[in-house]
PDB file of C-alpha atoms in Angstrom:
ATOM      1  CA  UNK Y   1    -217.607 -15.686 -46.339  1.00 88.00           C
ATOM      2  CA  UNK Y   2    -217.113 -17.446 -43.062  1.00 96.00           C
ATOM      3  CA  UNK Y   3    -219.705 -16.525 -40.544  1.00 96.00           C
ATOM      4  CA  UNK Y   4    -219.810 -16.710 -36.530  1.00 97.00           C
ATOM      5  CA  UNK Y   5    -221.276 -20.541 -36.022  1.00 98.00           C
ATOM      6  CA  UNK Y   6    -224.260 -21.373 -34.264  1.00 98.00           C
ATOM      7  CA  UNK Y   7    -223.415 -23.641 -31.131  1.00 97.00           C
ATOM      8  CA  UNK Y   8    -224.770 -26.452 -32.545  1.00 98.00           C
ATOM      9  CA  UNK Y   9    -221.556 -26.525 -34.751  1.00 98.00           C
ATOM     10  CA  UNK Y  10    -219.288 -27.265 -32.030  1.00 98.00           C
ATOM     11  CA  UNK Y  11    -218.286 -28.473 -28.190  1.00 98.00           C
ATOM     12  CA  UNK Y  12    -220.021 -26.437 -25.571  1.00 97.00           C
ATOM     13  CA  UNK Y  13    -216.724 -26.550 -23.507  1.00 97.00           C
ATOM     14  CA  UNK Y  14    -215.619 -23.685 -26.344  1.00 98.00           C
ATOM     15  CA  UNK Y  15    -218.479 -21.288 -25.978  1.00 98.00           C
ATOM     16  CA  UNK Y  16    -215.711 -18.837 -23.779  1.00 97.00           C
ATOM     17  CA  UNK Y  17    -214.162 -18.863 -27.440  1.00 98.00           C
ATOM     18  CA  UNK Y  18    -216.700 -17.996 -29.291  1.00 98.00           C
ATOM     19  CA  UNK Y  19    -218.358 -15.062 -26.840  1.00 98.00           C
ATOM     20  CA  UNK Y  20    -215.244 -13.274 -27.765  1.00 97.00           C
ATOM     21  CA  UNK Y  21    -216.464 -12.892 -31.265  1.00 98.00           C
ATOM     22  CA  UNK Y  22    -218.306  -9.166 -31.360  1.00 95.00           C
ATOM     23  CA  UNK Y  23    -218.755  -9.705 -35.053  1.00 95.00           C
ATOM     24  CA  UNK Y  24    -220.594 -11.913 -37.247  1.00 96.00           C
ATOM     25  CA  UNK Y  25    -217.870 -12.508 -40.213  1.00 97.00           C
ATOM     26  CA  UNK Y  26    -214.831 -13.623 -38.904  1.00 98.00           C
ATOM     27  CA  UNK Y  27    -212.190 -12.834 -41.294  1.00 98.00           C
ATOM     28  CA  UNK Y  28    -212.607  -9.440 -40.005  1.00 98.00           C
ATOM     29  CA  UNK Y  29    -211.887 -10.385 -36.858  1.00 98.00           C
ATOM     30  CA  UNK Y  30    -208.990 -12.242 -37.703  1.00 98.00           C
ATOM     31  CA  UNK Y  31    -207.621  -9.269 -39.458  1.00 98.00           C
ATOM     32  CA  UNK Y  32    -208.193  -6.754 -36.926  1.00 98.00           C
ATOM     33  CA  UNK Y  33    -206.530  -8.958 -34.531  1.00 98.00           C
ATOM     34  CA  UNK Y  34    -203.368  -9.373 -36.466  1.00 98.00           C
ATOM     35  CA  UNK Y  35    -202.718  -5.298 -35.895  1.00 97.00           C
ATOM     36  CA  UNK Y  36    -204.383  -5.432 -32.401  1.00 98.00           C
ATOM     37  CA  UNK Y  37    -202.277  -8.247 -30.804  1.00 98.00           C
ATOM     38  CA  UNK Y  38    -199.128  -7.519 -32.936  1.00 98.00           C
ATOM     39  CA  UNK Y  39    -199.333  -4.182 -30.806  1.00 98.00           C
ATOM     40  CA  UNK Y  40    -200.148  -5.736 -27.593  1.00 98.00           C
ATOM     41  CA  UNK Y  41    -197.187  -7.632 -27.372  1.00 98.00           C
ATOM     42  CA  UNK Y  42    -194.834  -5.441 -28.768  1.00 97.00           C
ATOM     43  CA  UNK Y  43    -195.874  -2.866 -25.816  1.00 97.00           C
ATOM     44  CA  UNK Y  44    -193.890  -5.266 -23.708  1.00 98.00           C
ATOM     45  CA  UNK Y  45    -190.854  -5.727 -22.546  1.00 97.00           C
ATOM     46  CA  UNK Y  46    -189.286  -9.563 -22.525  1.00 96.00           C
ATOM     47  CA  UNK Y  47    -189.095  -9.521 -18.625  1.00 96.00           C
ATOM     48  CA  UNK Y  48    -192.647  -9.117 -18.954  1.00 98.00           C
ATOM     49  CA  UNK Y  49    -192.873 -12.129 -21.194  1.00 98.00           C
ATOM     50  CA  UNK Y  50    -191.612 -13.850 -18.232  1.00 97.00           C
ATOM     51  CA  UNK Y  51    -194.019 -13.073 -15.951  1.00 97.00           C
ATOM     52  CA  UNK Y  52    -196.297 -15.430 -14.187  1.00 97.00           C
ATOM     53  CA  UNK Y  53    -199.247 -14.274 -12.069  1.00 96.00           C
ATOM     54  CA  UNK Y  54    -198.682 -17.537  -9.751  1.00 96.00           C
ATOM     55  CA  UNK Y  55    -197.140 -20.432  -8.962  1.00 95.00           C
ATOM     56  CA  UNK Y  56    -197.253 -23.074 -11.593  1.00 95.00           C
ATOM     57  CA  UNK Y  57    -198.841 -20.624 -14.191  1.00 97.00           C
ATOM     58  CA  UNK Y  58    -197.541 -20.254 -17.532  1.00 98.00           C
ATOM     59  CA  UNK Y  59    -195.211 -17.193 -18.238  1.00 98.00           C
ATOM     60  CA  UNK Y  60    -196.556 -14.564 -20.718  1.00 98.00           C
ATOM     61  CA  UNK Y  61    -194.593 -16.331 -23.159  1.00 98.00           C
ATOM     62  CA  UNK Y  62    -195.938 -19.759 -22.321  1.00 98.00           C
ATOM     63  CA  UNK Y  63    -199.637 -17.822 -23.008  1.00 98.00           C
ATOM     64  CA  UNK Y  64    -198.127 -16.527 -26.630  1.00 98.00           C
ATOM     65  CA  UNK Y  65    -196.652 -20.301 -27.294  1.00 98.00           C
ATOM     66  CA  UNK Y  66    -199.878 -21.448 -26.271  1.00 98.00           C
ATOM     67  CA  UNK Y  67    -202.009 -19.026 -28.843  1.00 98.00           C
ATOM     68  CA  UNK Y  68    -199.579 -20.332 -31.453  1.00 98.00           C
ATOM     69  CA  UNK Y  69    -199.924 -23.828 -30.690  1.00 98.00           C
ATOM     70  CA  UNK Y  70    -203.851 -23.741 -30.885  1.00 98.00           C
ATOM     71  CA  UNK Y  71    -204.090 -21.245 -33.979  1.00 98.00           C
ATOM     72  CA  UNK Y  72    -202.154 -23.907 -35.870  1.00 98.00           C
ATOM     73  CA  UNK Y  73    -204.471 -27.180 -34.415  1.00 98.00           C
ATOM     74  CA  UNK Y  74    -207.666 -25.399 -35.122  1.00 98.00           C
ATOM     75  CA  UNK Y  75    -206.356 -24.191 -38.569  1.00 98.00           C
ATOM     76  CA  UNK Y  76    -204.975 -27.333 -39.761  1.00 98.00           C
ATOM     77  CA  UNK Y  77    -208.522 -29.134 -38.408  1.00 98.00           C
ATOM     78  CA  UNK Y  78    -210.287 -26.290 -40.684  1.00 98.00           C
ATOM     79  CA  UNK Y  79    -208.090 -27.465 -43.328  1.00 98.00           C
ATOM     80  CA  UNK Y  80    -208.974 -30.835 -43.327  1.00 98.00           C
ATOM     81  CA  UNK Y  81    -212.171 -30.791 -42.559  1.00 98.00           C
ATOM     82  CA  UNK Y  82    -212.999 -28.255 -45.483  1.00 98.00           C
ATOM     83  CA  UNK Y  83    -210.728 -30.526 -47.711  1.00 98.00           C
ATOM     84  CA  UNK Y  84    -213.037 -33.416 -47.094  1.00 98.00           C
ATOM     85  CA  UNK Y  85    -211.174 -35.569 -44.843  1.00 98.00           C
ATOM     86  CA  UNK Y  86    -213.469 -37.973 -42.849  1.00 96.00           C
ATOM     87  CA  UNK Y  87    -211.287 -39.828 -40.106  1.00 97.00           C
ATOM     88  CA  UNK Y  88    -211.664 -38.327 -36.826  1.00 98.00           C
ATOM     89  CA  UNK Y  89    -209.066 -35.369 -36.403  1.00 98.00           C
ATOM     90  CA  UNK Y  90    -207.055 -35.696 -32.700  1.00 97.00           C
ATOM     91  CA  UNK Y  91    -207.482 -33.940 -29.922  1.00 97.00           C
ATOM     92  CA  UNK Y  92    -204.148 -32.490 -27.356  1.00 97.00           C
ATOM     93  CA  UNK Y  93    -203.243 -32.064 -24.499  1.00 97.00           C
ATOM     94  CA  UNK Y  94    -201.631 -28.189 -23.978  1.00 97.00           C
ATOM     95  CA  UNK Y  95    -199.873 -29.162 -20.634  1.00 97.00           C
ATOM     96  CA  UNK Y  96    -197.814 -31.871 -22.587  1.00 98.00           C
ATOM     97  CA  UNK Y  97    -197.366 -29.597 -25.630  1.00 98.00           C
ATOM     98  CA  UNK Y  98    -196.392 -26.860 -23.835  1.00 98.00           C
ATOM     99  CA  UNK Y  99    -193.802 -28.919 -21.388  1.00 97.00           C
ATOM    100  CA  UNK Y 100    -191.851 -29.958 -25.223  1.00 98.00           C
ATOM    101  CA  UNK Y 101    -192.131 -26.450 -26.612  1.00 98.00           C
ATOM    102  CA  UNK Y 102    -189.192 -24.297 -25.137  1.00 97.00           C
ATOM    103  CA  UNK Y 103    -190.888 -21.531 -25.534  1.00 97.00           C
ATOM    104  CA  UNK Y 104    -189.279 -20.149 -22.471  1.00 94.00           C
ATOM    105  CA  UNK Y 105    -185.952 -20.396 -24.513  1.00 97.00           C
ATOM    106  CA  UNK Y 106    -187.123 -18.168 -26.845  1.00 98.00           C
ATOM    107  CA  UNK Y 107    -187.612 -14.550 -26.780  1.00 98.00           C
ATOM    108  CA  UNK Y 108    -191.337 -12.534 -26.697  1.00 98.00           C
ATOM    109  CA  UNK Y 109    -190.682 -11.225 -30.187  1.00 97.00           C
ATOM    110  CA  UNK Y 110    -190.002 -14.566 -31.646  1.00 98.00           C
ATOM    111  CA  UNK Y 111    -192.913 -16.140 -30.206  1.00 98.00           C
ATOM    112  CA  UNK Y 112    -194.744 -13.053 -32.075  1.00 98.00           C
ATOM    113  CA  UNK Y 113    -193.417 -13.159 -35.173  1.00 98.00           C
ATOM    114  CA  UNK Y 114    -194.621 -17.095 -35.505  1.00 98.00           C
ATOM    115  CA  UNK Y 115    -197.675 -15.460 -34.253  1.00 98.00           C
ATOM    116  CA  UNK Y 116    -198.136 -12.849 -37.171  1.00 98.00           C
ATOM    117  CA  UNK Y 117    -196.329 -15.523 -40.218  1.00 98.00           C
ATOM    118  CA  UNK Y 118    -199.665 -17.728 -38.694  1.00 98.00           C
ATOM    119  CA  UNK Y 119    -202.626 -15.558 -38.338  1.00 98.00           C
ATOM    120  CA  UNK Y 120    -201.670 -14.295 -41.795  1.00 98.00           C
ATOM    121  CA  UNK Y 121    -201.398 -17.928 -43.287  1.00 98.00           C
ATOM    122  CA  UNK Y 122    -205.083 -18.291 -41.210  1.00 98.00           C
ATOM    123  CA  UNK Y 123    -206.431 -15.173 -42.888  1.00 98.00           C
ATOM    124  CA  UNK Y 124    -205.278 -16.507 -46.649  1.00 98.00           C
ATOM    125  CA  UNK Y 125    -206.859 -20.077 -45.262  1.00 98.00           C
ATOM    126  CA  UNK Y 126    -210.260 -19.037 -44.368  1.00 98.00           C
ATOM    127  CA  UNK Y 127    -210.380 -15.655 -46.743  1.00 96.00           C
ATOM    128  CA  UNK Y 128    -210.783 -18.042 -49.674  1.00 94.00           C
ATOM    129  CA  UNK Y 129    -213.629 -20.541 -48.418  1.00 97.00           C
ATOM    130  CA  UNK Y 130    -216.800 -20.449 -49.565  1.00 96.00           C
ATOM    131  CA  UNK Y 131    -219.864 -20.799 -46.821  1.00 95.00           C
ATOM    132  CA  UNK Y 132    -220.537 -23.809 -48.010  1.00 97.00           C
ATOM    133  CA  UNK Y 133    -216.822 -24.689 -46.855  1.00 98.00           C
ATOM    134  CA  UNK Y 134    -217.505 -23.639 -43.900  1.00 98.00           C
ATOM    135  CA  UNK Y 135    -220.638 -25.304 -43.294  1.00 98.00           C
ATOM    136  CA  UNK Y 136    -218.514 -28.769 -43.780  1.00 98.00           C
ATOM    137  CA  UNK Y 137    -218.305 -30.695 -40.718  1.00 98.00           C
ATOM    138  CA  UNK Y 138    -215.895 -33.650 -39.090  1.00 98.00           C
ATOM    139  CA  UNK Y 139    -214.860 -34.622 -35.945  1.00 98.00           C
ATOM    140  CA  UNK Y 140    -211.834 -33.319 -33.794  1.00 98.00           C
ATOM    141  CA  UNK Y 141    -211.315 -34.041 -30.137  1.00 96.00           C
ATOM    142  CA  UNK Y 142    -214.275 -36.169 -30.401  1.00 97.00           C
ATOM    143  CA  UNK Y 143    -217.231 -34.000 -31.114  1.00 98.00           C
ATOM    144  CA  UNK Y 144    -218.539 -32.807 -33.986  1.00 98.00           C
ATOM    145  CA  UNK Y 145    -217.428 -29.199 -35.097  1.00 98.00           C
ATOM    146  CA  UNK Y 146    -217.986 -26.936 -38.409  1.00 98.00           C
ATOM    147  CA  UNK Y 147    -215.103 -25.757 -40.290  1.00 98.00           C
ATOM    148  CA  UNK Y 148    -216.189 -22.070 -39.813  1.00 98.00           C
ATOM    149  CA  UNK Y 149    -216.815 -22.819 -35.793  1.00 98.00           C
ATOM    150  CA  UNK Y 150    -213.041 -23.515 -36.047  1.00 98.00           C
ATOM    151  CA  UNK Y 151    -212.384 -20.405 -37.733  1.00 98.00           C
ATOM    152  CA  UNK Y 152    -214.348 -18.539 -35.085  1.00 98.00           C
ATOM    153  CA  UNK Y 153    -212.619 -20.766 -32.307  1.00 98.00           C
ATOM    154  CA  UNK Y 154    -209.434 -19.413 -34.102  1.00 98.00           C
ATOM    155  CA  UNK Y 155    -210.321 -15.952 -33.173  1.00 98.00           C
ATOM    156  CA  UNK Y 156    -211.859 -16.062 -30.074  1.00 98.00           C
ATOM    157  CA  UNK Y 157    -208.994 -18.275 -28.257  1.00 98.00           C
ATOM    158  CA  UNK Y 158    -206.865 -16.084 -29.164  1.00 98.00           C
ATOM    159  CA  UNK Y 159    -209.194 -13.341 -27.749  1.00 98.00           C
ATOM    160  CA  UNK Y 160    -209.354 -15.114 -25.034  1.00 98.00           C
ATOM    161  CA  UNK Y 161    -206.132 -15.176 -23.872  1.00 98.00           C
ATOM    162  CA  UNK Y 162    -204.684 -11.811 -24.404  1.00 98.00           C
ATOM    163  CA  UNK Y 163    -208.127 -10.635 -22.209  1.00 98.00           C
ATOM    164  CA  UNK Y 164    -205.866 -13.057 -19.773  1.00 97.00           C
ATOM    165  CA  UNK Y 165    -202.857 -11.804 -19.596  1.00 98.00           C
ATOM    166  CA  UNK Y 166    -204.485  -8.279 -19.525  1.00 98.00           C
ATOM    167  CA  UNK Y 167    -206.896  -9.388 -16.360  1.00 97.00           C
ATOM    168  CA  UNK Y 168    -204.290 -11.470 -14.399  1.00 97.00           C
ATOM    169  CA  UNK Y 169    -200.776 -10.534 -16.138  1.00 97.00           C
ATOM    170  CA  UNK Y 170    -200.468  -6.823 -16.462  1.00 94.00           C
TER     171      UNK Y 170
END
């Protein structure tokens, strides 16, 4: 069972993330948000996925591309750390990846269906550790960080942004 880290386990600069979480086990979470956001953004419409609140903003889209992007860096960092790997994991830089993405090319429901094929592959990932996998820690964007503080980082970005697009979108 992967539990809701302490923030010892990871960068403070993520705490937004992980006051998202409203439950201790995140699997749960995960789970409930592949029905709750799969519903979100199939209430709109692709003009909507469009949108941008301001100049030099990212569309709707962008946000969904963006969700996508970090779901698979956080679950691949998991991954690795969990698997044992020891070298210092990279960090990004989401204005860059975002700029090569083309996910303005692409429609809304595309963007969600690579959303739901990844949270599901994130659920089977982190539904099968043990605690003690996920009190493993290495080093990603150069600070220390837990395997389950990535699985709650997981969740709450992703929290996180459709509150966004909610607040300052719709």
């Amino acid at each position: 069972m992967i539990r809701k880290p302490e923030i010892s386990e990871y960068n403070p600069f993520y705490q937004p993330y992980i006051d998202q979480l409203h439950s201790d086990e995140i699997v749960p979470i995960l789970k409930e948000q592949l029905a709750s956001t799969e519903a979100f953004f199939r209430d709109l419409s692709e003009d909507q996925g469009n949108y941008r609140y301001a100049e030099g903003k990212w569309s709707i889209k962008e946000v969904l591309n963006h969700i996508n992007d970090i779901e698979r860096i956080f679950t691949y960092r998991a991954m690795c750390i969990a698997r044992g790997e020891t070298q210092s994991l990279p960090g990004m830089d989401q204005d860059v990846y975002q700029e090569n993405s083309g996910a303005q090319s692409r429609t809304l429901s595309s963007l969600l269906e690579e959303f739901l094929a990844l949270r599901k592959a994130s659920i089977l990932l982190f539904d099968h550790m043990t605690e003690a996998d996920g009190m493993k820690v290495g080093e990603a964007s150069g600070s220390k960080v837990t395997v389950r503080a990535l699985a709650g980082l997981t969740a709450g970005h992703s929290a996180h942004h459709v509150k966004v697009i909610q607040e300052k979108y719709l």
